[in-house]
JSON list of C-alpha atoms in Angstrom, two decimals:
[
{"chain": "A", "resi": 1, "resn": "MET", "atom": "CA", "xyz": [124.01, -92.05, 30.85]},
{"chain": "A", "resi": 2, "resn": "LYS", "atom": "CA", "xyz": [124.51, -89.18, 33.37]},
{"chain": "A", "resi": 3, "resn": "LYS", "atom": "CA", "xyz": [128.05, -90.05, 33.61]},
{"chain": "A", "resi": 4, "resn": "VAL", "atom": "CA", "xyz": [128.13, -90.00, 29.60]},
{"chain": "A", "resi": 5, "resn": "LEU", "atom": "CA", "xyz": [126.56, -86.88, 29.71]},
{"chain": "A", "resi": 6, "resn": "SER", "atom": "CA", "xyz": [128.58, -85.57, 32.02]},
{"chain": "A", "resi": 7, "resn": "PHE", "atom": "CA", "xyz": [131.50, -85.96, 29.76]},
{"chain": "A", "resi": 8, "resn": "ILE", "atom": "CA", "xyz": [131.28, -84.70, 27.26]},
{"chain": "A", "resi": 9, "resn": "TRP", "atom": "CA", "xyz": [130.02, -80.92, 29.10]},
{"chain": "A", "resi": 10, "resn": "LEU", "atom": "CA", "xyz": [133.18, -81.28, 31.36]},
{"chain": "A", "resi": 11, "resn": "THR", "atom": "CA", "xyz": [135.03, -81.98, 27.95]},
{"chain": "A", "resi": 12, "resn": "ALA", "atom": "CA", "xyz": [133.55, -78.92, 26.11]},
{"chain": "A", "resi": 13, "resn": "LEU", "atom": "CA", "xyz": [134.25, -76.40, 29.18]},
{"chain": "A", "resi": 14, "resn": "PHE", "atom": "CA", "xyz": [137.89, -77.76, 29.60]},
{"chain": "A", "resi": 15, "resn": "THR", "atom": "CA", "xyz": [137.73, -77.11, 25.23]},
{"chain": "A", "resi": 16, "resn": "VAL", "atom": "CA", "xyz": [136.50, -73.39, 25.81]},
{"chain": "A", "resi": 17, "resn": "ALA", "atom": "CA", "xyz": [138.76, -73.12, 28.53]},
{"chain": "A", "resi": 18, "resn": "LEU", "atom": "CA", "xyz": [141.81, -74.33, 26.25]},
{"chain": "A", "resi": 19, "resn": "ASP", "atom": "CA", "xyz": [140.94, -72.20, 23.42]},
{"chain": "A", "resi": 20, "resn": "ILE", "atom": "CA", "xyz": [141.11, -69.20, 25.43]},
{"chain": "A", "resi": 21, "resn": "TYR", "atom": "CA", "xyz": [144.28, -69.56, 26.97]},
{"chain": "A", "resi": 22, "resn": "ALA", "atom": "CA", "xyz": [145.17, -70.60, 22.88]},
{"chain": "A", "resi": 23, "resn": "GLN", "atom": "CA", "xyz": [144.11, -66.39, 22.30]},
{"chain": "A", "resi": 24, "resn": "SER", "atom": "CA", "xyz": [145.60, -65.59, 25.04]},
{"chain": "A", "resi": 25, "resn": "GLY", "atom": "CA", "xyz": [148.83, -67.03, 23.73]},
{"chain": "A", "resi": 26, "resn": "GLU", "atom": "CA", "xyz": [148.79, -66.42, 19.99]},
{"chain": "A", "resi": 27, "resn": "ASN", "atom": "CA", "xyz": [148.03, -62.42, 20.90]},
{"chain": "A", "resi": 28, "resn": "LEU", "atom": "CA", "xyz": [150.11, -61.48, 23.80]},
{"chain": "A", "resi": 29, "resn": "LYS", "atom": "CA", "xyz": [151.51, -58.90, 22.42]},
{"chain": "A", "resi": 30, "resn": "LYS", "atom": "CA", "xyz": [148.63, -57.74, 21.45]},
{"chain": "A", "resi": 31, "resn": "LEU", "atom": "CA", "xyz": [147.19, -58.71, 25.33]},
{"chain": "A", "resi": 32, "resn": "ARG", "atom": "CA", "xyz": [149.45, -56.65, 27.09]},
{"chain": "A", "resi": 33, "resn": "GLY", "atom": "CA", "xyz": [149.61, -53.66, 25.23]},
{"chain": "A", "resi": 34, "resn": "MET", "atom": "CA", "xyz": [145.41, -53.80, 26.60]},
{"chain": "A", "resi": 35, "resn": "SER", "atom": "CA", "xyz": [143.46, -52.00, 29.07]},
{"chain": "A", "resi": 36, "resn": "LEU", "atom": "CA", "xyz": [142.15, -54.21, 31.48]},
{"chain": "A", "resi": 37, "resn": "ASP", "atom": "CA", "xyz": [139.05, -51.90, 30.97]},
{"chain": "A", "resi": 38, "resn": "ARG", "atom": "CA", "xyz": [136.49, -51.26, 28.29]},
{"chain": "A", "resi": 39, "resn": "ILE", "atom": "CA", "xyz": [137.48, -48.84, 26.34]},
{"chain": "A", "resi": 40, "resn": "TYR", "atom": "CA", "xyz": [136.58, -45.27, 26.54]},
{"chain": "A", "resi": 41, "resn": "GLU", "atom": "CA", "xyz": [136.42, -42.63, 23.59]},
{"chain": "A", "resi": 42, "resn": "LYS", "atom": "CA", "xyz": [135.75, -39.21, 23.19]},
{"chain": "A", "resi": 43, "resn": "THR", "atom": "CA", "xyz": [133.35, -37.73, 20.39]},
{"chain": "A", "resi": 44, "resn": "ALA", "atom": "CA", "xyz": [132.41, -34.20, 18.76]},
{"chain": "A", "resi": 45, "resn": "GLY", "atom": "CA", "xyz": [130.76, -32.56, 21.57]},
{"chain": "A", "resi": 46, "resn": "LEU", "atom": "CA", "xyz": [129.75, -36.22, 23.71]},
{"chain": "A", "resi": 47, "resn": "GLU", "atom": "CA", "xyz": [131.16, -37.05, 27.17]},
{"chain": "A", "resi": 48, "resn": "PRO", "atom": "CA", "xyz": [133.49, -40.07, 26.64]},
{"chain": "A", "resi": 49, "resn": "ARG", "atom": "CA", "xyz": [131.28, -43.70, 25.94]},
{"chain": "A", "resi": 50, "resn": "GLN", "atom": "CA", "xyz": [131.32, -46.85, 26.99]},
{"chain": "A", "resi": 51, "resn": "GLU", "atom": "CA", "xyz": [131.82, -49.59, 23.86]},
{"chain": "A", "resi": 52, "resn": "GLU", "atom": "CA", "xyz": [128.24, -51.82, 23.45]},
{"chain": "A", "resi": 53, "resn": "ASP", "atom": "CA", "xyz": [128.46, -54.78, 26.39]},
{"chain": "A", "resi": 54, "resn": "ASN", "atom": "CA", "xyz": [128.54, -57.21, 22.94]},
{"chain": "A", "resi": 55, "resn": "ASP", "atom": "CA", "xyz": [131.21, -55.90, 21.27]},
{"chain": "A", "resi": 56, "resn": "LEU", "atom": "CA", "xyz": [133.90, -58.38, 23.56]},
{"chain": "A", "resi": 57, "resn": "ASN", "atom": "CA", "xyz": [137.47, -59.23, 23.03]},
{"chain": "A", "resi": 58, "resn": "VAL", "atom": "CA", "xyz": [139.73, -61.54, 24.52]},
{"chain": "A", "resi": 59, "resn": "ASN", "atom": "CA", "xyz": [139.98, -60.11, 27.27]},
{"chain": "A", "resi": 60, "resn": "ASP", "atom": "CA", "xyz": [136.82, -60.23, 27.92]},
{"chain": "A", "resi": 61, "resn": "SER", "atom": "CA", "xyz": [136.40, -63.58, 27.67]},
{"chain": "A", "resi": 62, "resn": "LEU", "atom": "CA", "xyz": [139.07, -64.51, 30.01]},
{"chain": "A", "resi": 63, "resn": "PHE", "atom": "CA", "xyz": [137.36, -62.13, 32.18]},
{"chain": "A", "resi": 64, "resn": "ARG", "atom": "CA", "xyz": [134.21, -63.83, 32.03]},
{"chain": "A", "resi": 65, "resn": "LEU", "atom": "CA", "xyz": [136.02, -67.61, 32.92]},
{"chain": "A", "resi": 66, "resn": "PHE", "atom": "CA", "xyz": [137.92, -66.32, 35.82]},
{"chain": "A", "resi": 67, "resn": "ASP", "atom": "CA", "xyz": [134.80, -64.76, 37.06]},
{"chain": "A", "resi": 68, "resn": "VAL", "atom": "CA", "xyz": [133.55, -65.59, 40.19]},
{"chain": "A", "resi": 69, "resn": "ASP", "atom": "CA", "xyz": [130.78, -64.93, 42.85]},
{"chain": "A", "resi": 70, "resn": "ILE", "atom": "CA", "xyz": [131.62, -63.49, 46.52]},
{"chain": "A", "resi": 71, "resn": "ASN", "atom": "CA", "xyz": [130.41, -65.31, 49.24]},
{"chain": "A", "resi": 72, "resn": "LEU", "atom": "CA", "xyz": [128.89, -61.64, 50.77]},
{"chain": "A", "resi": 73, "resn": "ALA", "atom": "CA", "xyz": [128.13, -63.84, 54.35]},
{"chain": "A", "resi": 74, "resn": "LEU", "atom": "CA", "xyz": [131.32, -64.17, 54.55]},
{"chain": "A", "resi": 75, "resn": "GLY", "atom": "CA", "xyz": [133.01, -61.29, 57.22]},
{"chain": "A", "resi": 76, "resn": "LYS", "atom": "CA", "xyz": [131.96, -59.03, 60.19]},
{"chain": "A", "resi": 77, "resn": "ILE", "atom": "CA", "xyz": [131.13, -55.26, 60.00]},
{"chain": "A", "resi": 78, "resn": "SER", "atom": "CA", "xyz": [134.02, -53.24, 61.67]},
{"chain": "A", "resi": 79, "resn": "PHE", "atom": "CA", "xyz": [133.39, -49.72, 62.50]},
{"chain": "A", "resi": 80, "resn": "ASP", "atom": "CA", "xyz": [136.79, -48.35, 62.09]},
{"chain": "A", "resi": 81, "resn": "MET", "atom": "CA", "xyz": [136.67, -46.17, 59.55]},
{"chain": "A", "resi": 82, "resn": "THR", "atom": "CA", "xyz": [140.13, -45.64, 58.96]},
{"chain": "A", "resi": 83, "resn": "TRP", "atom": "CA", "xyz": [142.28, -46.77, 55.78]},
{"chain": "A", "resi": 84, "resn": "GLY", "atom": "CA", "xyz": [146.26, -47.55, 55.40]},
{"chain": "A", "resi": 85, "resn": "ASP", "atom": "CA", "xyz": [147.94, -48.13, 52.18]},
{"chain": "A", "resi": 86, "resn": "PRO", "atom": "CA", "xyz": [148.74, -51.37, 50.05]},
{"chain": "A", "resi": 87, "resn": "VAL", "atom": "CA", "xyz": [152.69, -50.94, 50.51]},
{"chain": "A", "resi": 88, "resn": "LYS", "atom": "CA", "xyz": [154.98, -48.85, 52.92]},
{"chain": "A", "resi": 89, "resn": "ASN", "atom": "CA", "xyz": [156.80, -45.72, 51.20]},
{"chain": "A", "resi": 90, "resn": "PRO", "atom": "CA", "xyz": [153.94, -45.16, 48.28]},
{"chain": "A", "resi": 91, "resn": "ARG", "atom": "CA", "xyz": [155.10, -44.48, 44.90]},
{"chain": "A", "resi": 92, "resn": "ILE", "atom": "CA", "xyz": [153.19, -44.35, 41.65]},
{"chain": "A", "resi": 93, "resn": "ARG", "atom": "CA", "xyz": [154.65, -46.72, 39.23]},
{"chain": "A", "resi": 94, "resn": "ARG", "atom": "CA", "xyz": [156.94, -43.78, 37.38]},
{"chain": "A", "resi": 95, "resn": "ASP", "atom": "CA", "xyz": [156.21, -40.94, 39.16]},
{"chain": "A", "resi": 96, "resn": "ARG", "atom": "CA", "xyz": [152.80, -41.10, 36.45]},
{"chain": "A", "resi": 97, "resn": "ALA", "atom": "CA", "xyz": [149.79, -39.92, 35.82]},
{"chain": "A", "resi": 98, "resn": "SER", "atom": "CA", "xyz": [149.11, -42.85, 33.46]},
{"chain": "A", "resi": 99, "resn": "ASN", "atom": "CA", "xyz": [149.38, -45.16, 36.19]},
{"chain": "A", "resi": 100, "resn": "LEU", "atom": "CA", "xyz": [146.05, -43.15, 38.15]},
{"chain": "A", "resi": 101, "resn": "PHE", "atom": "CA", "xyz": [142.98, -44.40, 37.81]},
{"chain": "A", "resi": 102, "resn": "GLY", "atom": "CA", "xyz": [140.54, -43.07, 35.37]},
{"chain": "A", "resi": 103, "resn": "PRO", "atom": "CA", "xyz": [141.13, -41.57, 31.27]},
{"chain": "A", "resi": 104, "resn": "VAL", "atom": "CA", "xyz": [144.77, -41.51, 31.70]},
{"chain": "A", "resi": 105, "resn": "ARG", "atom": "CA", "xyz": [146.49, -44.01, 28.91]},
{"chain": "A", "resi": 106, "resn": "HIS", "atom": "CA", "xyz": [146.03, -44.39, 25.24]},
{"chain": "A", "resi": 107, "resn": "ASN", "atom": "CA", "xyz": [145.80, -46.81, 22.31]},
{"chain": "A", "resi": 108, "resn": "ALA", "atom": "CA", "xyz": [148.48, -47.41, 19.94]},
{"chain": "A", "resi": 109, "resn": "ASP", "atom": "CA", "xyz": [145.14, -45.18, 17.21]},
{"chain": "A", "resi": 110, "resn": "GLY", "atom": "CA", "xyz": [145.37, -42.16, 20.00]},
{"chain": "A", "resi": 111, "resn": "SER", "atom": "CA", "xyz": [142.36, -42.85, 21.19]},
{"chain": "A", "resi": 112, "resn": "ILE", "atom": "CA", "xyz": [142.17, -42.63, 25.15]},
{"chain": "A", "resi": 113, "resn": "ARG", "atom": "CA", "xyz": [141.31, -45.84, 27.38]},
{"chain": "A", "resi": 114, "resn": "TRP", "atom": "CA", "xyz": [141.07, -46.40, 31.36]},
{"chain": "A", "resi": 115, "resn": "HIS", "atom": "CA", "xyz": [143.42, -47.69, 34.13]},
{"chain": "A", "resi": 116, "resn": "ARG", "atom": "CA", "xyz": [141.04, -49.05, 36.25]},
{"chain": "A", "resi": 117, "resn": "GLY", "atom": "CA", "xyz": [143.89, -48.42, 39.22]},
{"chain": "A", "resi": 118, "resn": "PHE", "atom": "CA", "xyz": [146.38, -47.39, 41.05]},
{"chain": "A", "resi": 119, "resn": "ASP", "atom": "CA", "xyz": [150.09, -49.02, 39.92]},
{"chain": "A", "resi": 120, "resn": "TYR", "atom": "CA", "xyz": [152.50, -47.97, 42.90]},
{"chain": "A", "resi": 121, "resn": "TYR", "atom": "CA", "xyz": [156.12, -48.89, 42.06]},
{"chain": "A", "resi": 122, "resn": "ALA", "atom": "CA", "xyz": [156.81, -52.72, 44.17]},
{"chain": "A", "resi": 123, "resn": "PRO", "atom": "CA", "xyz": [160.13, -54.21, 43.43]},
{"chain": "A", "resi": 124, "resn": "GLU", "atom": "CA", "xyz": [159.08, -57.43, 42.75]},
{"chain": "A", "resi": 125, "resn": "GLY", "atom": "CA", "xyz": [159.57, -59.49, 46.82]},
{"chain": "A", "resi": 126, "resn": "THR", "atom": "CA", "xyz": [157.77, -56.55, 48.05]},
{"chain": "A", "resi": 127, "resn": "ALA", "atom": "CA", "xyz": [155.34, -56.57, 50.93]},
{"chain": "A", "resi": 128, "resn": "VAL", "atom": "CA", "xyz": [151.74, -56.03, 50.75]},
{"chain": "A", "resi": 129, "resn": "TYR", "atom": "CA", "xyz": [149.32, -54.97, 53.01]},
{"chain": "A", "resi": 130, "resn": "SER", "atom": "CA", "xyz": [145.63, -54.72, 53.42]},
{"chain": "A", "resi": 131, "resn": "VAL", "atom": "CA", "xyz": [144.14, -51.79, 53.53]},
{"chain": "A", "resi": 132, "resn": "GLY", "atom": "CA", "xyz": [141.36, -51.40, 55.92]},
{"chain": "A", "resi": 133, "resn": "ASN", "atom": "CA", "xyz": [139.93, -54.21, 58.19]},
{"chain": "A", "resi": 134, "resn": "GLY", "atom": "CA", "xyz": [137.94, -57.17, 56.59]},
{"chain": "A", "resi": 135, "resn": "VAL", "atom": "CA", "xyz": [137.99, -60.94, 54.70]},
{"chain": "A", "resi": 136, "resn": "VAL", "atom": "CA", "xyz": [139.73, -62.17, 52.40]},
{"chain": "A", "resi": 137, "resn": "SER", "atom": "CA", "xyz": [136.79, -63.12, 49.83]},
{"chain": "A", "resi": 138, "resn": "LEU", "atom": "CA", "xyz": [138.85, -64.19, 46.59]},
{"chain": "A", "resi": 139, "resn": "ILE", "atom": "CA", "xyz": [142.28, -66.02, 45.68]},
{"chain": "A", "resi": 140, "resn": "GLN", "atom": "CA", "xyz": [142.69, -66.70, 42.40]},
{"chain": "A", "resi": 141, "resn": "ASN", "atom": "CA", "xyz": [145.80, -67.17, 39.86]},
{"chain": "A", "resi": 142, "resn": "HIS", "atom": "CA", "xyz": [144.29, -65.65, 35.93]},
{"chain": "A", "resi": 143, "resn": "PRO", "atom": "CA", "xyz": [145.45, -64.95, 33.17]},
{"chain": "A", "resi": 144, "resn": "ASP", "atom": "CA", "xyz": [145.59, -60.51, 33.59]},
{"chain": "A", "resi": 145, "resn": "PHE", "atom": "CA", "xyz": [146.17, -60.46, 37.14]},
{"chain": "A", "resi": 146, "resn": "GLY", "atom": "CA", "xyz": [147.90, -62.68, 37.95]},
{"chain": "A", "resi": 147, "resn": "LYS", "atom": "CA", "xyz": [148.23, -64.42, 41.41]},
{"chain": "A", "resi": 148, "resn": "CYS", "atom": "CA", "xyz": [145.65, -61.99, 42.84]},
{"chain": "A", "resi": 149, "resn": "VAL", "atom": "CA", "xyz": [143.46, -61.37, 46.54]},
{"chain": "A", "resi": 150, "resn": "LEU", "atom": "CA", "xyz": [140.21, -59.21, 46.98]},
{"chain": "A", "resi": 151, "resn": "VAL", "atom": "CA", "xyz": [139.53, -58.15, 50.44]},
{"chain": "A", "resi": 152, "resn": "THR", "atom": "CA", "xyz": [135.72, -57.23, 51.27]},
{"chain": "A", "resi": 153, "resn": "HIS", "atom": "CA", "xyz": [135.16, -54.63, 53.70]},
{"chain": "A", "resi": 154, "resn": "LYS", "atom": "CA", "xyz": [131.84, -54.55, 55.42]},
{"chain": "A", "resi": 155, "resn": "ARG", "atom": "CA", "xyz": [131.35, -50.95, 57.25]},
{"chain": "A", "resi": 156, "resn": "PRO", "atom": "CA", "xyz": [128.03, -49.59, 59.12]},
{"chain": "A", "resi": 157, "resn": "SER", "atom": "CA", "xyz": [126.65, -47.97, 55.72]},
{"chain": "A", "resi": 158, "resn": "ARG", "atom": "CA", "xyz": [129.15, -49.45, 52.88]},
{"chain": "A", "resi": 159, "resn": "THR", "atom": "CA", "xyz": [130.94, -52.24, 51.72]},
{"chain": "A", "resi": 160, "resn": "TYR", "atom": "CA", "xyz": [134.35, -51.41, 49.79]},
{"chain": "A", "resi": 161, "resn": "TYR", "atom": "CA", "xyz": [136.07, -54.46, 48.14]},
{"chain": "A", "resi": 162, "resn": "SER", "atom": "CA", "xyz": [139.80, -53.34, 47.59]},
{"chain": "A", "resi": 163, "resn": "PHE", "atom": "CA", "xyz": [142.19, -55.66, 44.74]},
{"chain": "A", "resi": 164, "resn": "TYR", "atom": "CA", "xyz": [145.45, -56.48, 44.57]},
{"chain": "A", "resi": 165, "resn": "ALA", "atom": "CA", "xyz": [147.09, -58.48, 41.02]},
{"chain": "A", "resi": 166, "resn": "HIS", "atom": "CA", "xyz": [150.54, -59.44, 40.35]},
{"chain": "A", "resi": 167, "resn": "LEU", "atom": "CA", "xyz": [151.26, -61.16, 43.17]},
{"chain": "A", "resi": 168, "resn": "SER", "atom": "CA", "xyz": [154.43, -63.40, 43.29]},
{"chain": "A", "resi": 169, "resn": "SER", "atom": "CA", "xyz": [153.10, -64.94, 46.77]},
{"chain": "A", "resi": 170, "resn": "ILE", "atom": "CA", "xyz": [150.07, -65.04, 49.58]},
{"chain": "A", "resi": 171, "resn": "VAL", "atom": "CA", "xyz": [150.46, -65.55, 52.90]},
{"chain": "A", "resi": 172, "resn": "VAL", "atom": "CA", "xyz": [146.36, -65.55, 53.28]},
{"chain": "A", "resi": 173, "resn": "GLU", "atom": "CA", "xyz": [144.44, -68.08, 52.95]},
{"chain": "A", "resi": 174, "resn": "TYR", "atom": "CA", "xyz": [140.34, -66.82, 51.67]},
{"chain": "A", "resi": 175, "resn": "GLY", "atom": "CA", "xyz": [137.66, -66.26, 54.77]},
{"chain": "A", "resi": 176, "resn": "GLU", "atom": "CA", "xyz": [140.22, -65.54, 56.94]},
{"chain": "A", "resi": 177, "resn": "GLU", "atom": "CA", "xyz": [139.65, -62.11, 59.04]},
{"chain": "A", "resi": 178, "resn": "VAL", "atom": "CA", "xyz": [142.09, -59.88, 58.20]},
{"chain": "A", "resi": 179, "resn": "LYS", "atom": "CA", "xyz": [142.71, -56.32, 59.78]},
{"chain": "A", "resi": 180, "resn": "LYS", "atom": "CA", "xyz": [144.10, -52.87, 57.98]},
{"chain": "A", "resi": 181, "resn": "GLY", "atom": "CA", "xyz": [148.36, -53.36, 57.67]},
{"chain": "A", "resi": 182, "resn": "THR", "atom": "CA", "xyz": [148.13, -57.18, 57.88]},
{"chain": "A", "resi": 183, "resn": "GLN", "atom": "CA", "xyz": [150.15, -58.53, 54.77]},
{"chain": "A", "resi": 184, "resn": "LEU", "atom": "CA", "xyz": [148.29, -60.41, 52.23]},
{"chain": "A", "resi": 185, "resn": "GLY", "atom": "CA", "xyz": [151.65, -61.56, 50.49]},
{"chain": "A", "resi": 186, "resn": "GLU", "atom": "CA", "xyz": [154.11, -60.28, 48.16]},
{"chain": "A", "resi": 187, "resn": "SER", "atom": "CA", "xyz": [154.64, -58.33, 44.88]},
{"chain": "A", "resi": 188, "resn": "GLY", "atom": "CA", "xyz": [155.24, -60.13, 41.60]},
{"chain": "A", "resi": 189, "resn": "THR", "atom": "CA", "xyz": [155.45, -60.08, 38.18]},
{"chain": "A", "resi": 190, "resn": "THR", "atom": "CA", "xyz": [152.72, -62.78, 37.48]},
{"chain": "A", "resi": 191, "resn": "GLY", "atom": "CA", "xyz": [149.82, -62.56, 34.54]},
{"chain": "A", "resi": 192, "resn": "ASN", "atom": "CA", "xyz": [150.36, -59.54, 32.30]},
{"chain": "A", "resi": 193, "resn": "ALA", "atom": "CA", "xyz": [153.42, -58.29, 34.04]},
{"chain": "A", "resi": 194, "resn": "TYR", "atom": "CA", "xyz": [155.90, -61.37, 33.39]},
{"chain": "A", "resi": 195, "resn": "ASN", "atom": "CA", "xyz": [158.23, -59.38, 31.31]},
{"chain": "A", "resi": 196, "resn": "LEU", "atom": "CA", "xyz": [158.30, -56.03, 33.10]},
{"chain": "A", "resi": 197, "resn": "SER", "atom": "CA", "xyz": [161.27, -55.32, 35.58]},
{"chain": "A", "resi": 198, "resn": "GLY", "atom": "CA", "xyz": [163.05, -52.93, 37.56]},
{"chain": "A", "resi": 199, "resn": "GLU", "atom": "CA", "xyz": [160.64, -49.63, 37.55]},
{"chain": "A", "resi": 200, "resn": "ASP", "atom": "CA", "xyz": [158.55, -51.01, 36.38]},
{"chain": "A", "resi": 201, "resn": "GLU", "atom": "CA", "xyz": [157.70, -54.17, 38.39]},
{"chain": "A", "resi": 202, "resn": "HIS", "atom": "CA", "xyz": [154.22, -52.71, 40.53]},
{"chain": "A", "resi": 203, "resn": "LEU", "atom": "CA", "xyz": [151.51, -54.10, 42.25]},
{"chain": "A", "resi": 204, "resn": "HIS", "atom": "CA", "xyz": [148.48, -53.38, 40.65]},
{"chain": "A", "resi": 205, "resn": "PHE", "atom": "CA", "xyz": [145.45, -51.74, 43.00]},
{"chain": "A", "resi": 206, "resn": "GLU", "atom": "CA", "xyz": [141.70, -51.34, 42.61]},
{"chain": "A", "resi": 207, "resn": "TYR", "atom": "CA", "xyz": [138.87, -50.05, 44.77]},
{"chain": "A", "resi": 208, "resn": "ARG", "atom": "CA", "xyz": [135.86, -51.77, 43.37]},
{"chain": "A", "resi": 209, "resn": "THR", "atom": "CA", "xyz": [131.88, -50.81, 44.44]},
{"chain": "A", "resi": 210, "resn": "SER", "atom": "CA", "xyz": [131.37, -54.42, 43.05]},
{"chain": "A", "resi": 211, "resn": "PRO", "atom": "CA", "xyz": [133.62, -57.29, 43.34]},
{"chain": "A", "resi": 212, "resn": "ARG", "atom": "CA", "xyz": [133.39, -59.14, 39.97]},
{"chain": "A", "resi": 213, "resn": "HIS", "atom": "CA", "xyz": [136.21, -58.88, 37.76]},
{"chain": "A", "resi": 214, "resn": "GLY", "atom": "CA", "xyz": [133.65, -58.51, 34.29]},
{"chain": "A", "resi": 215, "resn": "ASP", "atom": "CA", "xyz": [131.29, -55.89, 36.67]},
{"chain": "A", "resi": 216, "resn": "ARG", "atom": "CA", "xyz": [134.17, -53.82, 35.86]},
{"chain": "A", "resi": 217, "resn": "LYS", "atom": "CA", "xyz": [133.00, -51.58, 39.01]},
{"chain": "A", "resi": 218, "resn": "GLN", "atom": "CA", "xyz": [135.91, -49.06, 39.53]},
{"chain": "A", "resi": 219, "resn": "ALA", "atom": "CA", "xyz": [136.19, -46.10, 41.24]},
{"chain": "A", "resi": 220, "resn": "ASP", "atom": "CA", "xyz": [139.06, -43.40, 42.37]},
{"chain": "A", "resi": 221, "resn": "PRO", "atom": "CA", "xyz": [141.34, -45.69, 44.73]},
{"chain": "A", "resi": 222, "resn": "ASN", "atom": "CA", "xyz": [141.35, -42.27, 46.90]},
{"chain": "A", "resi": 223, "resn": "ALA", "atom": "CA", "xyz": [138.21, -42.73, 48.06]},
{"chain": "A", "resi": 224, "resn": "ILE", "atom": "CA", "xyz": [140.35, -46.00, 50.47]},
{"chain": "A", "resi": 225, "resn": "VAL", "atom": "CA", "xyz": [143.81, -45.21, 51.30]},
{"chain": "A", "resi": 226, "resn": "LYS", "atom": "CA", "xyz": [145.66, -43.07, 53.00]},
{"chain": "A", "resi": 227, "resn": "THR", "atom": "CA", "xyz": [148.50, -41.79, 50.92]},
{"chain": "A", "resi": 228, "resn": "ARG", "atom": "CA", "xyz": [146.66, -39.75, 48.06]},
{"chain": "A", "resi": 229, "resn": "PHE", "atom": "CA", "xyz": [147.81, -39.69, 44.58]},
{"chain": "A", "resi": 230, "resn": "TYR", "atom": "CA", "xyz": [147.36, -37.18, 42.02]},
{"chain": "A", "resi": 231, "resn": "SER", "atom": "CA", "xyz": [148.23, -35.76, 38.65]},
{"chain": "A", "resi": 232, "resn": "VAL", "atom": "CA", "xyz": [149.88, -32.95, 38.61]},
{"chain": "A", "resi": 233, "resn": "ASP", "atom": "CA", "xyz": [148.07, -31.30, 35.19]},
{"chain": "A", "resi": 234, "resn": "PRO", "atom": "CA", "xyz": [144.97, -33.26, 35.16]},
{"chain": "A", "resi": 235, "resn": "GLU", "atom": "CA", "xyz": [143.19, -30.81, 32.17]},
{"chain": "A", "resi": 236, "resn": "ASN", "atom": "CA", "xyz": [146.15, -32.79, 29.39]},
{"chain": "A", "resi": 237, "resn": "GLU", "atom": "CA", "xyz": [145.21, -35.08, 27.04]},
{"chain": "A", "resi": 238, "resn": "TRP", "atom": "CA", "xyz": [148.92, -36.65, 27.07]},
{"chain": "A", "resi": 239, "resn": "GLN", "atom": "CA", "xyz": [149.18, -38.12, 31.58]},
{"chain": "A", "resi": 240, "resn": "SER", "atom": "CA", "xyz": [151.55, -40.59, 30.17]},
{"chain": "A", "resi": 241, "resn": "ASN", "atom": "CA", "xyz": [153.78, -37.57, 30.46]},
{"chain": "A", "resi": 242, "resn": "VAL", "atom": "CA", "xyz": [152.93, -35.38, 33.33]},
{"chain": "A", "resi": 243, "resn": "GLY", "atom": "CA", "xyz": [154.05, -36.37, 37.16]},
{"chain": "A", "resi": 244, "resn": "VAL", "atom": "CA", "xyz": [152.39, -36.61, 40.51]},
{"chain": "A", "resi": 245, "resn": "ARG", "atom": "CA", "xyz": [151.72, -35.71, 43.22]},
{"chain": "A", "resi": 246, "resn": "LYS", "atom": "CA", "xyz": [150.94, -37.02, 46.84]},
{"chain": "A", "resi": 247, "resn": "LYS", "atom": "CA", "xyz": [148.77, -35.95, 50.26]},
{"chain": "A", "resi": 248, "resn": "LYS", "atom": "CA", "xyz": [148.87, -38.28, 53.12]},
{"chain": "A", "resi": 249, "resn": "LEU", "atom": "CA", "xyz": [145.89, -37.57, 55.36]}
]
């Protein structure tokens, strides 16, 4: 009887996974235009507000299905508080401020949406490096993020998480300790970046204050990268028309 129940449970779980993949396949074009973050909207006289948790879309389902708990016992505290860059000679994709972090993009109806990290221009095969000392806490092949790696950086006062997505290959292993500048893999066009080419090939990089995808607790990557990027006109509503400036520490 237990074996039968186990089989039924596994079958149900597999069916749910297939159903979500089917939704993703049928709505691929739609998903490519969707942000990985929740949509923020502006209302007269109010600060942008986040959409309700119970208003889920296909991407939310994918996030929840592929979310995992990170083993916080992994790794040791590093007293090196310096940071590097995830790619050599860093440059933002198309030099557009809409590929920075924050409320820099728009939905089809013109409403503002957030981008949760930096998109670094990175032709397929570009070496990708850890931005700091830490431990590899996640290696995954995610429908949206593609091949991705998360590194936990323990510091005396707090813990940081760096996340690297759309990779073509990964050269580290789960639980492996890495140093600032350790190669994690190579950039690619996996996940929802599968149809990008040329100037749009990129590494999606995030600085997280929580490791889980579904928590959506990303912060400005300028906090943990050596080369910082800013919009040249942060007050402009249409950041896709705005360039970027950089500042090396």
